[in-house]
């Protein structure tokens, strides 16, 4: 009998039943008239049950999340033209030594939380995404005011703008596709190879003696 976890364990609504033979189990699953207190029962083999549970978990992998960005991307995929507004800054002209950490520190002003930075060291341009609508404009204004309207990243003057319209829509579309690909790759990934375990000295003692040594022992007898 399957029960929930926790201090108060309640019946989850399903049980596993073992039979003496596979034929008996198949005959029981094939019955269509099984009821318990007027409630119809659904029967399946253990393998079928586990397969259905895995399918349910995988189908909900991309949507069952409290992450704000994933929720926003889900809405965009469901409603077509709707997507988060005013969350992304595009920057260009970054210095060669600029890092993602530099960017997060600069744009993470009060009231604006940087959620993601699309940028690699050595790139000249990239995107900064915030968690809240309108966060891009608010952060950009605060950063420019603090730097006399001329932001420099590692010594290079950098141009900033909040993306809008089709560019913004395309950004969120690509973000959704990247998320879906990430989860697909994660789902189909292989476990890391650990290599063969090495044997200790005890195993060496069990190895057979070389043929020459064996022959010498036989002659001595």
mmCIF file with all atom_site columns, C-alpha atoms in Angstrom:
data_model
loop_
_atom_site.group_PDB
_atom_site.id
_atom_site.type_symbol
_atom_site.label_atom_id
_atom_site.label_alt_id
_atom_site.label_comp_id
_atom_site.label_asym_id
_atom_site.label_entity_id
_atom_site.label_seq_id
_atom_site.pdbx_PDB_ins_code
_atom_site.Cartn_x
_atom_site.Cartn_y
_atom_site.Cartn_z
_atom_site.occupancy
_atom_site.B_iso_or_equiv
_atom_site.pdbx_formal_charge
_atom_site.auth_seq_id
_atom_site.auth_comp_id
_atom_site.auth_asym_id
_atom_site.auth_atom_id
_atom_site.pdbx_PDB_model_num
ATOM 1   C CA . UNK A 1 1   ? 0.000   0.000   0.000   1.00 0.00 ? 1   UNK A CA 1
ATOM 2   C CA . UNK A 1 2   ? 1.439   3.365   -1.080  1.00 0.00 ? 2   UNK A CA 1
ATOM 3   C CA . UNK A 1 3   ? 1.285   6.246   1.424   1.00 0.00 ? 3   UNK A CA 1
ATOM 4   C CA . UNK A 1 4   ? 2.405   9.861   1.434   1.00 0.00 ? 4   UNK A CA 1
ATOM 5   C CA . UNK A 1 5   ? 5.570   10.941  3.239   1.00 0.00 ? 5   UNK A CA 1
ATOM 6   C CA . UNK A 1 6   ? 5.553   13.053  6.408   1.00 0.00 ? 6   UNK A CA 1
ATOM 7   C CA . UNK A 1 7   ? 4.374   12.740  9.981   1.00 0.00 ? 7   UNK A CA 1
ATOM 8   C CA . UNK A 1 8   ? 0.782   11.978  8.943   1.00 0.00 ? 8   UNK A CA 1
ATOM 9   C CA . UNK A 1 9   ? 0.910   9.281   6.303   1.00 0.00 ? 9   UNK A CA 1
ATOM 10  C CA . UNK A 1 10  ? -2.250  8.926   4.233   1.00 0.00 ? 10  UNK A CA 1
ATOM 11  C CA . UNK A 1 11  ? -3.230  6.404   1.573   1.00 0.00 ? 11  UNK A CA 1
ATOM 12  C CA . UNK A 1 12  ? -2.252  7.613   -1.921  1.00 0.00 ? 12  UNK A CA 1
ATOM 13  C CA . UNK A 1 13  ? -4.993  5.663   -3.672  1.00 0.00 ? 13  UNK A CA 1
ATOM 14  C CA . UNK A 1 14  ? -3.034  2.793   -5.213  1.00 0.00 ? 14  UNK A CA 1
ATOM 15  C CA . UNK A 1 15  ? -1.469  -0.523  -4.198  1.00 0.00 ? 15  UNK A CA 1
ATOM 16  C CA . UNK A 1 16  ? 0.924   -3.102  -5.618  1.00 0.00 ? 16  UNK A CA 1
ATOM 17  C CA . UNK A 1 17  ? -0.311  -6.724  -5.568  1.00 0.00 ? 17  UNK A CA 1
ATOM 18  C CA . UNK A 1 18  ? 2.002   -9.682  -6.155  1.00 0.00 ? 18  UNK A CA 1
ATOM 19  C CA . UNK A 1 19  ? 0.802   -12.919 -7.792  1.00 0.00 ? 19  UNK A CA 1
ATOM 20  C CA . UNK A 1 20  ? 2.330   -16.379 -7.851  1.00 0.00 ? 20  UNK A CA 1
ATOM 21  C CA . UNK A 1 21  ? 2.642   -16.416 -11.640 1.00 0.00 ? 21  UNK A CA 1
ATOM 22  C CA . UNK A 1 22  ? 2.689   -13.918 -14.510 1.00 0.00 ? 22  UNK A CA 1
ATOM 23  C CA . UNK A 1 23  ? -0.377  -15.629 -16.009 1.00 0.00 ? 23  UNK A CA 1
ATOM 24  C CA . UNK A 1 24  ? -2.421  -14.922 -12.891 1.00 0.00 ? 24  UNK A CA 1
ATOM 25  C CA . UNK A 1 25  ? -1.320  -11.274 -12.915 1.00 0.00 ? 25  UNK A CA 1
ATOM 26  C CA . UNK A 1 26  ? -2.204  -10.850 -16.613 1.00 0.00 ? 26  UNK A CA 1
ATOM 27  C CA . UNK A 1 27  ? -5.630  -12.416 -16.057 1.00 0.00 ? 27  UNK A CA 1
ATOM 28  C CA . UNK A 1 28  ? -6.338  -10.057 -13.159 1.00 0.00 ? 28  UNK A CA 1
ATOM 29  C CA . UNK A 1 29  ? -5.251  -6.959  -15.129 1.00 0.00 ? 29  UNK A CA 1
ATOM 30  C CA . UNK A 1 30  ? -7.468  -8.023  -18.034 1.00 0.00 ? 30  UNK A CA 1
ATOM 31  C CA . UNK A 1 31  ? -10.635 -7.928  -15.908 1.00 0.00 ? 31  UNK A CA 1
ATOM 32  C CA . UNK A 1 32  ? -12.958 -5.004  -16.588 1.00 0.00 ? 32  UNK A CA 1
ATOM 33  C CA . UNK A 1 33  ? -15.428 -5.345  -13.713 1.00 0.00 ? 33  UNK A CA 1
ATOM 34  C CA . UNK A 1 34  ? -13.224 -4.570  -10.713 1.00 0.00 ? 34  UNK A CA 1
ATOM 35  C CA . UNK A 1 35  ? -14.775 -2.267  -8.112  1.00 0.00 ? 35  UNK A CA 1
ATOM 36  C CA . UNK A 1 36  ? -14.163 -1.246  -4.524  1.00 0.00 ? 36  UNK A CA 1
ATOM 37  C CA . UNK A 1 37  ? -17.168 0.207   -2.717  1.00 0.00 ? 37  UNK A CA 1
ATOM 38  C CA . UNK A 1 38  ? -18.841 1.160   -6.005  1.00 0.00 ? 38  UNK A CA 1
ATOM 39  C CA . UNK A 1 39  ? -15.619 2.786   -7.279  1.00 0.00 ? 39  UNK A CA 1
ATOM 40  C CA . UNK A 1 40  ? -14.185 1.364   -10.485 1.00 0.00 ? 40  UNK A CA 1
ATOM 41  C CA . UNK A 1 41  ? -10.571 0.269   -10.210 1.00 0.00 ? 41  UNK A CA 1
ATOM 42  C CA . UNK A 1 42  ? -7.884  0.834   -12.813 1.00 0.00 ? 42  UNK A CA 1
ATOM 43  C CA . UNK A 1 43  ? -5.450  -2.060  -13.126 1.00 0.00 ? 43  UNK A CA 1
ATOM 44  C CA . UNK A 1 44  ? -2.106  -2.215  -14.862 1.00 0.00 ? 44  UNK A CA 1
ATOM 45  C CA . UNK A 1 45  ? 1.183   -4.028  -14.513 1.00 0.00 ? 45  UNK A CA 1
ATOM 46  C CA . UNK A 1 46  ? 3.942   -2.549  -12.396 1.00 0.00 ? 46  UNK A CA 1
ATOM 47  C CA . UNK A 1 47  ? 6.034   -1.788  -15.496 1.00 0.00 ? 47  UNK A CA 1
ATOM 48  C CA . UNK A 1 48  ? 3.115   0.045   -17.154 1.00 0.00 ? 48  UNK A CA 1
ATOM 49  C CA . UNK A 1 49  ? 2.508   2.053   -13.978 1.00 0.00 ? 49  UNK A CA 1
ATOM 50  C CA . UNK A 1 50  ? 6.144   3.151   -13.672 1.00 0.00 ? 50  UNK A CA 1
ATOM 51  C CA . UNK A 1 51  ? 6.260   4.032   -17.375 1.00 0.00 ? 51  UNK A CA 1
ATOM 52  C CA . UNK A 1 52  ? 3.171   6.249   -17.031 1.00 0.00 ? 52  UNK A CA 1
ATOM 53  C CA . UNK A 1 53  ? 4.638   8.011   -13.983 1.00 0.00 ? 53  UNK A CA 1
ATOM 54  C CA . UNK A 1 54  ? 7.855   8.757   -15.853 1.00 0.00 ? 54  UNK A CA 1
ATOM 55  C CA . UNK A 1 55  ? 5.841   10.133  -18.771 1.00 0.00 ? 55  UNK A CA 1
ATOM 56  C CA . UNK A 1 56  ? 3.863   12.443  -16.458 1.00 0.00 ? 56  UNK A CA 1
ATOM 57  C CA . UNK A 1 57  ? 7.010   13.774  -14.831 1.00 0.00 ? 57  UNK A CA 1
ATOM 58  C CA . UNK A 1 58  ? 8.727   14.402  -18.164 1.00 0.00 ? 58  UNK A CA 1
ATOM 59  C CA . UNK A 1 59  ? 5.723   16.135  -19.722 1.00 0.00 ? 59  UNK A CA 1
ATOM 60  C CA . UNK A 1 60  ? 5.580   18.584  -16.817 1.00 0.00 ? 60  UNK A CA 1
ATOM 61  C CA . UNK A 1 61  ? 9.307   19.237  -16.612 1.00 0.00 ? 61  UNK A CA 1
ATOM 62  C CA . UNK A 1 62  ? 9.320   22.507  -18.537 1.00 0.00 ? 62  UNK A CA 1
ATOM 63  C CA . UNK A 1 63  ? 6.204   24.050  -16.951 1.00 0.00 ? 63  UNK A CA 1
ATOM 64  C CA . UNK A 1 64  ? 6.125   23.032  -13.292 1.00 0.00 ? 64  UNK A CA 1
ATOM 65  C CA . UNK A 1 65  ? 8.419   25.705  -11.962 1.00 0.00 ? 65  UNK A CA 1
ATOM 66  C CA . UNK A 1 66  ? 8.126   28.757  -9.733  1.00 0.00 ? 66  UNK A CA 1
ATOM 67  C CA . UNK A 1 67  ? 10.910  30.534  -11.575 1.00 0.00 ? 67  UNK A CA 1
ATOM 68  C CA . UNK A 1 68  ? 9.586   33.882  -12.789 1.00 0.00 ? 68  UNK A CA 1
ATOM 69  C CA . UNK A 1 69  ? 11.329  33.817  -16.153 1.00 0.00 ? 69  UNK A CA 1
ATOM 70  C CA . UNK A 1 70  ? 10.130  30.293  -16.967 1.00 0.00 ? 70  UNK A CA 1
ATOM 71  C CA . UNK A 1 71  ? 6.560   31.347  -16.151 1.00 0.00 ? 71  UNK A CA 1
ATOM 72  C CA . UNK A 1 72  ? 6.905   34.329  -18.451 1.00 0.00 ? 72  UNK A CA 1
ATOM 73  C CA . UNK A 1 73  ? 8.287   32.189  -21.263 1.00 0.00 ? 73  UNK A CA 1
ATOM 74  C CA . UNK A 1 74  ? 5.450   29.713  -20.808 1.00 0.00 ? 74  UNK A CA 1
ATOM 75  C CA . UNK A 1 75  ? 2.905   32.492  -21.211 1.00 0.00 ? 75  UNK A CA 1
ATOM 76  C CA . UNK A 1 76  ? 4.667   33.659  -24.360 1.00 0.00 ? 76  UNK A CA 1
ATOM 77  C CA . UNK A 1 77  ? 4.486   30.197  -25.894 1.00 0.00 ? 77  UNK A CA 1
ATOM 78  C CA . UNK A 1 78  ? 0.818   29.794  -25.016 1.00 0.00 ? 78  UNK A CA 1
ATOM 79  C CA . UNK A 1 79  ? -0.472  33.190  -26.114 1.00 0.00 ? 79  UNK A CA 1
ATOM 80  C CA . UNK A 1 80  ? 1.693   33.812  -29.157 1.00 0.00 ? 80  UNK A CA 1
ATOM 81  C CA . UNK A 1 81  ? 2.169   37.578  -29.305 1.00 0.00 ? 81  UNK A CA 1
ATOM 82  C CA . UNK A 1 82  ? 2.230   38.128  -25.529 1.00 0.00 ? 82  UNK A CA 1
ATOM 83  C CA . UNK A 1 83  ? 5.617   38.255  -23.801 1.00 0.00 ? 83  UNK A CA 1
ATOM 84  C CA . UNK A 1 84  ? 7.299   40.130  -20.903 1.00 0.00 ? 84  UNK A CA 1
ATOM 85  C CA . UNK A 1 85  ? 7.908   43.789  -21.628 1.00 0.00 ? 85  UNK A CA 1
ATOM 86  C CA . UNK A 1 86  ? 10.841  46.004  -20.740 1.00 0.00 ? 86  UNK A CA 1
ATOM 87  C CA . UNK A 1 87  ? 13.061  43.403  -19.102 1.00 0.00 ? 87  UNK A CA 1
ATOM 88  C CA . UNK A 1 88  ? 16.057  43.322  -21.451 1.00 0.00 ? 88  UNK A CA 1
ATOM 89  C CA . UNK A 1 89  ? 18.948  45.717  -22.112 1.00 0.00 ? 89  UNK A CA 1
ATOM 90  C CA . UNK A 1 90  ? 21.230  45.336  -25.108 1.00 0.00 ? 90  UNK A CA 1
ATOM 91  C CA . UNK A 1 91  ? 24.779  46.652  -24.697 1.00 0.00 ? 91  UNK A CA 1
ATOM 92  C CA . UNK A 1 92  ? 27.603  46.976  -27.231 1.00 0.00 ? 92  UNK A CA 1
ATOM 93  C CA . UNK A 1 93  ? 31.240  48.107  -27.085 1.00 0.00 ? 93  UNK A CA 1
ATOM 94  C CA . UNK A 1 94  ? 32.370  46.095  -24.054 1.00 0.00 ? 94  UNK A CA 1
ATOM 95  C CA . UNK A 1 95  ? 36.085  45.917  -23.255 1.00 0.00 ? 95  UNK A CA 1
ATOM 96  C CA . UNK A 1 96  ? 37.970  42.670  -23.892 1.00 0.00 ? 96  UNK A CA 1
ATOM 97  C CA . UNK A 1 97  ? 38.285  41.852  -20.189 1.00 0.00 ? 97  UNK A CA 1
ATOM 98  C CA . UNK A 1 98  ? 34.620  42.458  -19.355 1.00 0.00 ? 98  UNK A CA 1
ATOM 99  C CA . UNK A 1 99  ? 33.004  39.551  -17.495 1.00 0.00 ? 99  UNK A CA 1
ATOM 100 C CA . UNK A 1 100 ? 29.449  38.593  -16.644 1.00 0.00 ? 100 UNK A CA 1
ATOM 101 C CA . UNK A 1 101 ? 30.206  39.394  -13.027 1.00 0.00 ? 101 UNK A CA 1
ATOM 102 C CA . UNK A 1 102 ? 31.128  42.974  -14.013 1.00 0.00 ? 102 UNK A CA 1
ATOM 103 C CA . UNK A 1 103 ? 27.839  43.392  -15.837 1.00 0.00 ? 103 UNK A CA 1
ATOM 104 C CA . UNK A 1 104 ? 25.714  41.954  -13.033 1.00 0.00 ? 104 UNK A CA 1
ATOM 105 C CA . UNK A 1 105 ? 27.394  44.237  -10.517 1.00 0.00 ? 105 UNK A CA 1
ATOM 106 C CA . UNK A 1 106 ? 26.914  47.371  -12.651 1.00 0.00 ? 106 UNK A CA 1
ATOM 107 C CA . UNK A 1 107 ? 23.272  46.813  -13.625 1.00 0.00 ? 107 UNK A CA 1
ATOM 108 C CA . UNK A 1 108 ? 22.057  45.265  -10.387 1.00 0.00 ? 108 UNK A CA 1
ATOM 109 C CA . UNK A 1 109 ? 20.927  48.589  -8.940  1.00 0.00 ? 109 UNK A CA 1
ATOM 110 C CA . UNK A 1 110 ? 18.371  48.964  -6.161  1.00 0.00 ? 110 UNK A CA 1
ATOM 111 C CA . UNK A 1 111 ? 14.993  47.572  -7.178  1.00 0.00 ? 111 UNK A CA 1
ATOM 112 C CA . UNK A 1 112 ? 16.379  45.857  -10.300 1.00 0.00 ? 112 UNK A CA 1
ATOM 113 C CA . UNK A 1 113 ? 17.486  42.250  -10.012 1.00 0.00 ? 113 UNK A CA 1
ATOM 114 C CA . UNK A 1 114 ? 19.589  40.877  -12.866 1.00 0.00 ? 114 UNK A CA 1
ATOM 115 C CA . UNK A 1 115 ? 18.243  37.454  -13.779 1.00 0.00 ? 115 UNK A CA 1
ATOM 116 C CA . UNK A 1 116 ? 20.494  36.489  -16.689 1.00 0.00 ? 116 UNK A CA 1
ATOM 117 C CA . UNK A 1 117 ? 23.410  37.889  -18.699 1.00 0.00 ? 117 UNK A CA 1
ATOM 118 C CA . UNK A 1 118 ? 23.887  36.653  -22.264 1.00 0.00 ? 118 UNK A CA 1
ATOM 119 C CA . UNK A 1 119 ? 27.570  37.328  -22.747 1.00 0.00 ? 119 UNK A CA 1
ATOM 120 C CA . UNK A 1 120 ? 30.962  35.621  -22.835 1.00 0.00 ? 120 UNK A CA 1
ATOM 121 C CA . UNK A 1 121 ? 34.340  37.151  -22.086 1.00 0.00 ? 121 UNK A CA 1
ATOM 122 C CA . UNK A 1 122 ? 35.790  38.626  -25.278 1.00 0.00 ? 122 UNK A CA 1
ATOM 123 C CA . UNK A 1 123 ? 32.409  39.430  -26.833 1.00 0.00 ? 123 UNK A CA 1
ATOM 124 C CA . UNK A 1 124 ? 31.662  43.025  -27.786 1.00 0.00 ? 124 UNK A CA 1
ATOM 125 C CA . UNK A 1 125 ? 27.925  42.938  -27.120 1.00 0.00 ? 125 UNK A CA 1
ATOM 126 C CA . UNK A 1 126 ? 25.308  41.086  -25.139 1.00 0.00 ? 126 UNK A CA 1
ATOM 127 C CA . UNK A 1 127 ? 22.010  41.224  -23.244 1.00 0.00 ? 127 UNK A CA 1
ATOM 128 C CA . UNK A 1 128 ? 21.047  41.794  -19.605 1.00 0.00 ? 128 UNK A CA 1
ATOM 129 C CA . UNK A 1 129 ? 17.693  40.371  -18.461 1.00 0.00 ? 129 UNK A CA 1
ATOM 130 C CA . UNK A 1 130 ? 15.830  41.491  -15.335 1.00 0.00 ? 130 UNK A CA 1
ATOM 131 C CA . UNK A 1 131 ? 13.184  39.751  -13.255 1.00 0.00 ? 131 UNK A CA 1
ATOM 132 C CA . UNK A 1 132 ? 10.533  42.465  -13.429 1.00 0.00 ? 132 UNK A CA 1
ATOM 133 C CA . UNK A 1 133 ? 8.724   44.322  -16.207 1.00 0.00 ? 133 UNK A CA 1
ATOM 134 C CA . UNK A 1 134 ? 10.231  47.779  -16.712 1.00 0.00 ? 134 UNK A CA 1
ATOM 135 C CA . UNK A 1 135 ? 13.391  46.770  -14.879 1.00 0.00 ? 135 UNK A CA 1
ATOM 136 C CA . UNK A 1 136 ? 15.593  47.387  -17.930 1.00 0.00 ? 136 UNK A CA 1
ATOM 137 C CA . UNK A 1 137 ? 14.647  51.063  -18.307 1.00 0.00 ? 137 UNK A CA 1
ATOM 138 C CA . UNK A 1 138 ? 14.947  51.718  -14.581 1.00 0.00 ? 138 UNK A CA 1
ATOM 139 C CA . UNK A 1 139 ? 18.376  50.102  -14.341 1.00 0.00 ? 139 UNK A CA 1
ATOM 140 C CA . UNK A 1 140 ? 19.699  51.805  -17.484 1.00 0.00 ? 140 UNK A CA 1
ATOM 141 C CA . UNK A 1 141 ? 18.680  55.270  -16.230 1.00 0.00 ? 141 UNK A CA 1
ATOM 142 C CA . UNK A 1 142 ? 20.272  54.670  -12.830 1.00 0.00 ? 142 UNK A CA 1
ATOM 143 C CA . UNK A 1 143 ? 23.519  53.423  -14.388 1.00 0.00 ? 143 UNK A CA 1
ATOM 144 C CA . UNK A 1 144 ? 23.807  56.339  -16.834 1.00 0.00 ? 144 UNK A CA 1
ATOM 145 C CA . UNK A 1 145 ? 23.040  58.937  -14.150 1.00 0.00 ? 145 UNK A CA 1
ATOM 146 C CA . UNK A 1 146 ? 25.715  57.444  -11.950 1.00 0.00 ? 146 UNK A CA 1
ATOM 147 C CA . UNK A 1 147 ? 28.280  57.569  -14.802 1.00 0.00 ? 147 UNK A CA 1
ATOM 148 C CA . UNK A 1 148 ? 27.494  61.027  -16.293 1.00 0.00 ? 148 UNK A CA 1
ATOM 149 C CA . UNK A 1 149 ? 25.573  59.385  -19.160 1.00 0.00 ? 149 UNK A CA 1
ATOM 150 C CA . UNK A 1 150 ? 28.706  57.594  -20.403 1.00 0.00 ? 150 UNK A CA 1
ATOM 151 C CA . UNK A 1 151 ? 29.108  54.019  -19.274 1.00 0.00 ? 151 UNK A CA 1
ATOM 152 C CA . UNK A 1 152 ? 32.454  52.303  -19.813 1.00 0.00 ? 152 UNK A CA 1
ATOM 153 C CA . UNK A 1 153 ? 33.024  48.572  -19.512 1.00 0.00 ? 153 UNK A CA 1
ATOM 154 C CA . UNK A 1 154 ? 36.690  47.846  -18.833 1.00 0.00 ? 154 UNK A CA 1
ATOM 155 C CA . UNK A 1 155 ? 37.753  51.147  -20.383 1.00 0.00 ? 155 UNK A CA 1
ATOM 156 C CA . UNK A 1 156 ? 35.576  50.953  -23.489 1.00 0.00 ? 156 UNK A CA 1
ATOM 157 C CA . UNK A 1 157 ? 32.615  53.305  -23.962 1.00 0.00 ? 157 UNK A CA 1
ATOM 158 C CA . UNK A 1 158 ? 29.483  51.188  -24.111 1.00 0.00 ? 158 UNK A CA 1
ATOM 159 C CA . UNK A 1 159 ? 26.152  51.861  -25.813 1.00 0.00 ? 159 UNK A CA 1
ATOM 160 C CA . UNK A 1 160 ? 22.942  50.849  -24.007 1.00 0.00 ? 160 UNK A CA 1
ATOM 161 C CA . UNK A 1 161 ? 19.354  50.478  -25.136 1.00 0.00 ? 161 UNK A CA 1
ATOM 162 C CA . UNK A 1 162 ? 16.185  48.698  -24.003 1.00 0.00 ? 162 UNK A CA 1
ATOM 163 C CA . UNK A 1 163 ? 15.051  46.284  -26.708 1.00 0.00 ? 163 UNK A CA 1
ATOM 164 C CA . UNK A 1 164 ? 11.478  46.625  -27.967 1.00 0.00 ? 164 UNK A CA 1
ATOM 165 C CA . UNK A 1 165 ? 9.032   45.386  -30.600 1.00 0.00 ? 165 UNK A CA 1
ATOM 166 C CA . UNK A 1 166 ? 10.060  42.515  -32.859 1.00 0.00 ? 166 UNK A CA 1
ATOM 167 C CA . UNK A 1 167 ? 13.559  42.407  -31.403 1.00 0.00 ? 167 UNK A CA 1
ATOM 168 C CA . UNK A 1 168 ? 12.146  41.873  -27.927 1.00 0.00 ? 168 UNK A CA 1
ATOM 169 C CA . UNK A 1 169 ? 9.713   39.246  -29.178 1.00 0.00 ? 169 UNK A CA 1
ATOM 170 C CA . UNK A 1 170 ? 12.505  37.399  -31.004 1.00 0.00 ? 170 UNK A CA 1
ATOM 171 C CA . UNK A 1 171 ? 14.628  37.508  -27.865 1.00 0.00 ? 171 UNK A CA 1
ATOM 172 C CA . UNK A 1 172 ? 11.953  35.764  -25.803 1.00 0.00 ? 172 UNK A CA 1
ATOM 173 C CA . UNK A 1 173 ? 11.279  33.261  -28.565 1.00 0.00 ? 173 UNK A CA 1
ATOM 174 C CA . UNK A 1 174 ? 14.937  32.281  -28.660 1.00 0.00 ? 174 UNK A CA 1
ATOM 175 C CA . UNK A 1 175 ? 15.031  32.143  -24.862 1.00 0.00 ? 175 UNK A CA 1
ATOM 176 C CA . UNK A 1 176 ? 12.138  29.686  -24.865 1.00 0.00 ? 176 UNK A CA 1
ATOM 177 C CA . UNK A 1 177 ? 13.828  27.523  -27.497 1.00 0.00 ? 177 UNK A CA 1
ATOM 178 C CA . UNK A 1 178 ? 17.089  27.522  -25.541 1.00 0.00 ? 178 UNK A CA 1
ATOM 179 C CA . UNK A 1 179 ? 15.247  26.439  -22.387 1.00 0.00 ? 179 UNK A CA 1
ATOM 180 C CA . UNK A 1 180 ? 13.463  23.621  -24.211 1.00 0.00 ? 180 UNK A CA 1
ATOM 181 C CA . UNK A 1 181 ? 16.722  22.397  -25.753 1.00 0.00 ? 181 UNK A CA 1
ATOM 182 C CA . UNK A 1 182 ? 18.440  22.532  -22.373 1.00 0.00 ? 182 UNK A CA 1
ATOM 183 C CA . UNK A 1 183 ? 15.786  20.342  -20.759 1.00 0.00 ? 183 UNK A CA 1
ATOM 184 C CA . UNK A 1 184 ? 15.819  17.902  -23.681 1.00 0.00 ? 184 UNK A CA 1
ATOM 185 C CA . UNK A 1 185 ? 19.602  17.533  -23.435 1.00 0.00 ? 185 UNK A CA 1
ATOM 186 C CA . UNK A 1 186 ? 19.394  17.183  -19.676 1.00 0.00 ? 186 UNK A CA 1
ATOM 187 C CA . UNK A 1 187 ? 16.699  14.533  -19.994 1.00 0.00 ? 187 UNK A CA 1
ATOM 188 C CA . UNK A 1 188 ? 18.711  12.496  -22.519 1.00 0.00 ? 188 UNK A CA 1
ATOM 189 C CA . UNK A 1 189 ? 22.127  12.965  -20.901 1.00 0.00 ? 189 UNK A CA 1
ATOM 190 C CA . UNK A 1 190 ? 24.323  10.074  -19.872 1.00 0.00 ? 190 UNK A CA 1
ATOM 191 C CA . UNK A 1 191 ? 25.784  9.471   -16.458 1.00 0.00 ? 191 UNK A CA 1
ATOM 192 C CA . UNK A 1 192 ? 29.460  10.414  -16.116 1.00 0.00 ? 192 UNK A CA 1
ATOM 193 C CA . UNK A 1 193 ? 31.913  7.611   -16.732 1.00 0.00 ? 193 UNK A CA 1
ATOM 194 C CA . UNK A 1 194 ? 33.706  6.623   -13.555 1.00 0.00 ? 194 UNK A CA 1
ATOM 195 C CA . UNK A 1 195 ? 36.246  4.212   -15.036 1.00 0.00 ? 195 UNK A CA 1
ATOM 196 C CA . UNK A 1 196 ? 37.214  0.782   -13.730 1.00 0.00 ? 196 UNK A CA 1
ATOM 197 C CA . UNK A 1 197 ? 37.945  0.296   -10.087 1.00 0.00 ? 197 UNK A CA 1
ATOM 198 C CA . UNK A 1 198 ? 41.546  -0.765  -9.469  1.00 0.00 ? 198 UNK A CA 1
ATOM 199 C CA . UNK A 1 199 ? 42.213  -3.909  -7.533  1.00 0.00 ? 199 UNK A CA 1
ATOM 200 C CA . UNK A 1 200 ? 44.283  -3.992  -4.377  1.00 0.00 ? 200 UNK A CA 1
ATOM 201 C CA . UNK A 1 201 ? 47.275  -6.195  -3.536  1.00 0.00 ? 201 UNK A CA 1
ATOM 202 C CA . UNK A 1 202 ? 45.022  -8.990  -2.404  1.00 0.00 ? 202 UNK A CA 1
ATOM 203 C CA . UNK A 1 203 ? 43.832  -9.586  -5.984  1.00 0.00 ? 203 UNK A CA 1
ATOM 204 C CA . UNK A 1 204 ? 47.422  -9.834  -7.206  1.00 0.00 ? 204 UNK A CA 1
ATOM 205 C CA . UNK A 1 205 ? 47.995  -12.745 -4.881  1.00 0.00 ? 205 UNK A CA 1
ATOM 206 C CA . UNK A 1 206 ? 45.231  -14.721 -6.569  1.00 0.00 ? 206 UNK A CA 1
ATOM 207 C CA . UNK A 1 207 ? 46.759  -14.437 -10.032 1.00 0.00 ? 207 UNK A CA 1
ATOM 208 C CA . UNK A 1 208 ? 48.226  -17.586 -11.502 1.00 0.00 ? 208 UNK A CA 1
ATOM 209 C CA . UNK A 1 209 ? 51.988  -17.922 -11.555 1.00 0.00 ? 209 UNK A CA 1
ATOM 210 C CA . UNK A 1 210 ? 53.757  -17.355 -14.898 1.00 0.00 ? 210 UNK A CA 1
ATOM 211 C CA . UNK A 1 211 ? 54.128  -20.547 -17.004 1.00 0.00 ? 211 UNK A CA 1
ATOM 212 C CA . UNK A 1 212 ? 57.918  -20.635 -16.538 1.00 0.00 ? 212 UNK A CA 1
ATOM 213 C CA . UNK A 1 213 ? 57.626  -20.511 -12.792 1.00 0.00 ? 213 UNK A CA 1
ATOM 214 C CA . UNK A 1 214 ? 54.930  -23.191 -12.828 1.00 0.00 ? 214 UNK A CA 1
ATOM 215 C CA . UNK A 1 215 ? 57.141  -25.489 -14.881 1.00 0.00 ? 215 UNK A CA 1
ATOM 216 C CA . UNK A 1 216 ? 60.024  -24.998 -12.441 1.00 0.00 ? 216 UNK A CA 1
ATOM 217 C CA . UNK A 1 217 ? 57.787  -25.919 -9.543  1.00 0.00 ? 217 UNK A CA 1
ATOM 218 C CA . UNK A 1 218 ? 56.661  -29.086 -11.293 1.00 0.00 ? 218 UNK A CA 1
ATOM 219 C CA . UNK A 1 219 ? 60.248  -30.260 -11.860 1.00 0.00 ? 219 UNK A CA 1
ATOM 220 C CA . UNK A 1 220 ? 61.104  -29.693 -8.231  1.00 0.00 ? 220 UNK A CA 1
ATOM 221 C CA . UNK A 1 221 ? 58.323  -32.022 -7.174  1.00 0.00 ? 221 UNK A CA 1
#
